[in-house]
Amino acid sequence: MATHEAAEPPRDCPLCPRLVAYREANRAAHPDWFNGPAPSFGDPEARLLVVGLAPGRTGANRTGRPFTGDYAGVLLYETLIKAGFARGRYEARPDDGLELVDCMITNAVRCAPPGNKPESSEEATCRRFLGARLDALPRLKVIVTLGDVSRRNVLRAAGLKAGAAPGGHGAEFDAGGYRLINSYHCSRLNTNTGRLTAAMFEGVFARARALVES
Ligand code: SF4
């Protein structure tokens, strides 16, 4: 079983050579950026965990806070505020004062991958931190997975097969003591094409609210 100390990787985590090389290239080109494994953000007593894919190069990799600074963060944080899982105002900066309430956000893969596409070996390597993250949340009840990479890694981290839960927006599954709700990822592509609307996304977090309170 993972320890709580391992829930967050070290700033210079050396375990994925390709991602370390990308991190170092970004550090050389943009020394003012965060350029490290994006730490989980939120309430250590959270009953809701939101799991994304991986930091965007100019999002969390730049700012150091999940979903902060890229397009996906606008919809995610506005939706969390509406559902009562965040308070304050999202201004795309880690010092905007936004607070998560009964909620934490993390990523399945903590380092930014080239093209937003982690390799399966990188997902497997980083899963130790995801598993430790789940273990370190004593009140965790509901997990919202954003997209397929998130879903399969949460399932594996919970000791289940990657294909154990159904895909599709709004699908639910009992996973090792947690209730999983699957959502399409709040990426610019999904919202621009209408695959994910604000109402669909709000529906997921309304359901999460109901499950957290049940
Ligand atoms: S992706 Fe995860 S395991 Fe790989 S180097 Fe980054 S923090 Fe370490």
CSV table of C-alpha atoms and ligand atoms in Angstrom, one decimal:
chain,number,residue,atom,x,y,z
A,1,MET,CA,0.0,0.0,0.0
A,2,ALA,CA,1.3,3.4,-0.9
A,3,THR,CA,2.3,5.9,1.8
A,4,HIS,CA,0.9,9.3,2.2
A,5,GLU,CA,4.4,10.8,1.7
A,6,ALA,CA,4.3,9.4,-1.9
A,7,ALA,CA,1.1,11.2,-2.9
A,8,GLU,CA,3.1,14.0,-4.5
A,9,PRO,CA,6.2,13.3,-6.6
A,10,PRO,CA,9.4,15.2,-6.0
A,11,ARG,CA,9.9,18.4,-8.1
A,12,ASP,CA,12.7,16.6,-10.0
A,13,CYS,CA,11.1,13.2,-10.3
A,14,PRO,CA,13.4,11.2,-12.5
A,15,LEU,CA,11.2,8.2,-13.4
A,16,CYS,CA,10.0,9.0,-17.0
A,17,PRO,CA,13.1,9.8,-19.1
A,18,ARG,CA,11.1,11.3,-22.0
A,19,LEU,CA,9.1,13.6,-19.7
A,20,VAL,CA,12.2,14.6,-17.8
A,21,ALA,CA,13.8,15.6,-21.1
A,22,TYR,CA,10.7,17.6,-22.0
A,23,ARG,CA,10.8,19.2,-18.6
A,24,GLU,CA,14.4,20.2,-19.0
A,25,ALA,CA,13.8,21.6,-22.5
A,26,ASN,CA,11.0,23.7,-21.1
A,27,ARG,CA,13.1,24.8,-18.2
A,28,ALA,CA,15.8,25.9,-20.6
A,29,ALA,CA,13.4,27.8,-22.9
A,30,HIS,CA,11.1,29.2,-20.1
A,31,PRO,CA,13.0,29.4,-16.8
A,32,ASP,CA,10.2,31.5,-15.3
A,33,TRP,CA,7.7,28.6,-15.8
A,34,PHE,CA,6.9,26.0,-13.1
A,35,ASN,CA,8.2,23.1,-15.3
A,36,GLY,CA,7.8,20.2,-12.8
A,37,PRO,CA,5.2,17.6,-11.8
A,38,ALA,CA,2.0,19.6,-11.1
A,39,PRO,CA,1.0,19.2,-7.5
A,40,SER,CA,-2.5,18.2,-6.6
A,41,PHE,CA,-4.6,21.2,-5.6
A,42,GLY,CA,-7.4,21.4,-3.0
A,43,ASP,CA,-8.8,20.2,0.2
A,44,PRO,CA,-6.9,17.4,2.0
A,45,GLU,CA,-10.2,16.4,3.6
A,46,ALA,CA,-12.0,16.3,0.2
A,47,ARG,CA,-14.8,13.9,-0.5
A,48,LEU,CA,-14.6,14.6,-4.2
A,49,LEU,CA,-11.5,14.1,-6.3
A,50,VAL,CA,-11.3,15.3,-10.0
A,51,VAL,CA,-8.7,13.5,-12.1
A,52,GLY,CA,-7.5,15.0,-15.3
A,53,LEU,CA,-5.1,13.6,-17.9
A,54,ALA,CA,-1.8,15.5,-17.5
A,55,PRO,CA,-0.6,19.1,-17.2
A,56,GLY,CA,-0.8,21.2,-20.4
A,57,ARG,CA,2.6,22.6,-21.4
A,58,THR,CA,1.3,26.2,-21.1
A,59,GLY,CA,-1.3,25.4,-18.4
A,60,ALA,CA,-0.3,23.7,-15.2
A,61,ASN,CA,3.3,23.1,-16.5
A,62,ARG,CA,3.6,26.9,-16.7
A,63,THR,CA,1.7,28.0,-13.6
A,64,GLY,CA,2.1,25.0,-11.3
A,65,ARG,CA,-1.6,24.6,-10.5
A,66,PRO,CA,-3.8,22.0,-12.2
A,67,PHE,CA,-6.0,23.3,-15.0
A,68,THR,CA,-4.7,26.8,-14.4
A,69,GLY,CA,-3.8,28.9,-17.4
A,70,ASP,CA,-5.2,26.8,-20.2
A,71,TYR,CA,-8.7,26.8,-21.7
A,72,ALA,CA,-9.9,23.7,-19.9
A,73,GLY,CA,-9.6,25.4,-16.5
A,74,VAL,CA,-12.2,28.1,-17.3
A,75,LEU,CA,-15.0,25.6,-17.7
A,76,LEU,CA,-13.7,23.3,-14.9
A,77,TYR,CA,-13.3,26.0,-12.2
A,78,GLU,CA,-16.5,27.9,-13.2
A,79,THR,CA,-18.4,24.6,-12.9
A,80,LEU,CA,-16.9,23.7,-9.6
A,81,ILE,CA,-17.9,27.2,-8.2
A,82,LYS,CA,-21.5,26.7,-9.4
A,83,ALA,CA,-21.6,23.3,-7.7
A,84,GLY,CA,-20.2,24.6,-4.5
A,85,PHE,CA,-16.9,22.7,-4.7
A,86,ALA,CA,-14.9,25.9,-5.1
A,87,ARG,CA,-15.2,29.5,-3.9
A,88,GLY,CA,-13.6,32.7,-5.1
A,89,ARG,CA,-12.9,33.7,-8.6
A,90,TYR,CA,-10.8,31.8,-11.2
A,91,GLU,CA,-8.4,34.2,-12.8
A,92,ALA,CA,-6.0,31.7,-14.4
A,93,ARG,CA,-3.3,32.5,-11.9
A,94,PRO,CA,-2.2,30.3,-9.0
A,95,ASP,CA,-2.4,33.4,-6.7
A,96,ASP,CA,-6.0,34.3,-7.7
A,97,GLY,CA,-7.2,33.2,-4.2
A,98,LEU,CA,-9.5,30.5,-5.6
A,99,GLU,CA,-10.2,27.8,-3.0
A,100,LEU,CA,-11.5,24.3,-3.5
A,101,VAL,CA,-14.2,23.2,-1.0
A,102,ASP,CA,-14.5,19.4,-0.2
A,103,CYS,CA,-12.7,18.9,-3.5
A,104,MET,CA,-9.2,18.2,-4.8
A,105,ILE,CA,-7.9,18.2,-8.4
A,106,THR,CA,-5.1,16.0,-9.6
A,107,ASN,CA,-3.8,14.5,-12.8
A,108,ALA,CA,-3.3,10.8,-13.9
A,109,VAL,CA,0.2,11.8,-15.2
A,110,ARG,CA,1.9,14.6,-13.3
A,111,CYS,CA,4.3,15.9,-15.8
A,112,ALA,CA,3.5,17.6,-19.1
A,113,PRO,CA,3.8,15.2,-22.0
A,114,PRO,CA,4.7,16.3,-25.5
A,115,GLY,CA,1.4,16.9,-27.5
A,116,ASN,CA,-0.6,16.2,-24.4
A,117,LYS,CA,-0.1,12.5,-25.0
A,118,PRO,CA,1.5,10.4,-22.3
A,119,GLU,CA,2.9,7.0,-23.3
A,120,SER,CA,1.3,4.0,-21.6
A,121,SER,CA,4.6,3.3,-19.8
A,122,GLU,CA,4.5,6.8,-18.4
A,123,GLU,CA,0.9,6.3,-17.2
A,124,ALA,CA,2.0,3.1,-15.5
A,125,THR,CA,5.0,4.7,-13.8
A,126,CYS,CA,3.1,7.7,-12.5
A,127,ARG,CA,0.2,5.5,-11.2
A,128,ARG,CA,2.1,5.1,-7.9
A,129,PHE,CA,1.4,8.7,-7.2
A,130,LEU,CA,-2.2,8.5,-8.2
A,131,GLY,CA,-2.7,5.5,-6.0
A,132,ALA,CA,-1.0,7.2,-3.1
A,133,ARG,CA,-3.2,10.3,-3.7
A,134,LEU,CA,-6.4,8.2,-3.4
A,135,ASP,CA,-5.0,6.5,-0.2
A,136,ALA,CA,-4.1,9.9,1.3
A,137,LEU,CA,-7.6,11.3,1.2
A,138,PRO,CA,-9.4,9.9,4.3
A,139,ARG,CA,-12.9,11.0,3.4
A,140,LEU,CA,-12.8,10.4,-0.4
A,141,LYS,CA,-16.1,9.2,-1.7
A,142,VAL,CA,-16.6,10.3,-5.3
A,143,ILE,CA,-14.1,10.5,-8.2
A,144,VAL,CA,-14.9,12.4,-11.4
A,145,THR,CA,-12.6,11.1,-14.2
A,146,LEU,CA,-12.1,13.5,-17.1
A,147,GLY,CA,-11.6,11.3,-20.2
A,148,ASP,CA,-10.4,7.8,-21.0
A,149,VAL,CA,-6.8,8.2,-19.7
A,150,SER,CA,-8.0,9.4,-16.4
A,151,ARG,CA,-10.7,6.6,-16.1
A,152,ARG,CA,-8.4,3.7,-16.9
A,153,ASN,CA,-5.7,4.9,-14.6
A,154,VAL,CA,-8.0,5.5,-11.7
A,155,LEU,CA,-9.4,2.0,-12.1
A,156,ARG,CA,-5.9,0.5,-12.2
A,157,ALA,CA,-4.9,2.6,-9.2
A,158,ALA,CA,-8.0,1.2,-7.3
A,159,GLY,CA,-6.8,-2.3,-8.1
A,160,LEU,CA,-9.3,-3.0,-11.0
A,161,LYS,CA,-8.9,-3.7,-14.7
A,162,ALA,CA,-8.5,-0.7,-16.9
A,163,GLY,CA,-11.7,-1.7,-18.8
A,164,ALA,CA,-13.7,-2.5,-15.8
A,165,ALA,CA,-15.9,0.6,-15.9
A,166,PRO,CA,-18.0,1.7,-18.9
A,167,GLY,CA,-16.9,4.7,-20.8
A,168,GLY,CA,-19.2,7.5,-22.0
A,169,HIS,CA,-20.3,10.8,-20.4
A,170,GLY,CA,-22.1,10.4,-17.1
A,171,ALA,CA,-21.3,6.7,-16.7
A,172,GLU,CA,-21.0,5.6,-13.1
A,173,PHE,CA,-19.2,2.7,-11.4
A,174,ASP,CA,-18.3,1.4,-8.0
A,175,ALA,CA,-14.5,1.2,-7.8
A,176,GLY,CA,-13.0,-0.1,-4.7
A,177,GLY,CA,-15.1,1.9,-2.3
A,178,TYR,CA,-15.3,5.0,-4.4
A,179,ARG,CA,-18.1,6.0,-6.8
A,180,LEU,CA,-16.7,6.9,-10.2
A,181,ILE,CA,-18.4,9.3,-12.5
A,182,ASN,CA,-17.0,9.5,-16.0
A,183,SER,CA,-17.0,12.8,-17.9
A,184,TYR,CA,-15.8,13.9,-21.3
A,185,HIS,CA,-12.7,16.0,-20.8
A,186,CYS,CA,-13.3,19.7,-20.7
A,187,SER,CA,-10.8,20.4,-23.4
A,188,ARG,CA,-11.1,23.1,-26.0
A,189,LEU,CA,-11.7,20.5,-28.7
A,190,ASN,CA,-14.6,18.8,-26.9
A,191,THR,CA,-16.3,22.1,-26.0
A,192,ASN,CA,-15.7,23.7,-29.4
A,193,THR,CA,-17.2,20.7,-31.2
A,194,GLY,CA,-20.2,20.5,-28.9
A,195,ARG,CA,-19.2,17.0,-27.6
A,196,LEU,CA,-19.2,18.5,-24.2
A,197,THR,CA,-21.5,21.4,-23.3
A,198,ALA,CA,-21.5,23.4,-20.1
A,199,ALA,CA,-24.9,21.9,-19.2
A,200,MET,CA,-23.5,18.3,-19.6
A,201,PHE,CA,-20.5,19.2,-17.5
A,202,GLU,CA,-22.6,20.9,-14.8
A,203,GLY,CA,-24.8,17.7,-14.7
A,204,VAL,CA,-21.7,15.6,-13.8
A,205,PHE,CA,-20.9,17.9,-10.8
A,206,ALA,CA,-24.5,18.1,-9.7
A,207,ARG,CA,-24.5,14.3,-9.6
A,208,ALA,CA,-21.2,14.4,-7.7
A,209,ARG,CA,-22.8,16.8,-5.2
A,210,ALA,CA,-25.7,14.4,-4.7
A,211,LEU,CA,-23.4,11.4,-4.2
A,212,VAL,CA,-21.1,13.2,-1.8
A,213,GLU,CA,-24.1,14.2,0.4
A,214,SER,CA,-25.8,10.8,0.2
B,1,SF4,S1,5.1,11.6,-15.0
B,1,SF4,FE1,5.0,11.0,-12.8
B,1,SF4,S2,6.4,9.3,-12.6
B,1,SF4,FE2,6.9,10.3,-14.6
B,1,SF4,S3,8.5,11.7,-14.1
B,1,SF4,FE3,6.6,12.9,-13.9
B,1,SF4,S4,6.0,12.7,-11.7
B,1,SF4,FE4,7.6,11.2,-12.1
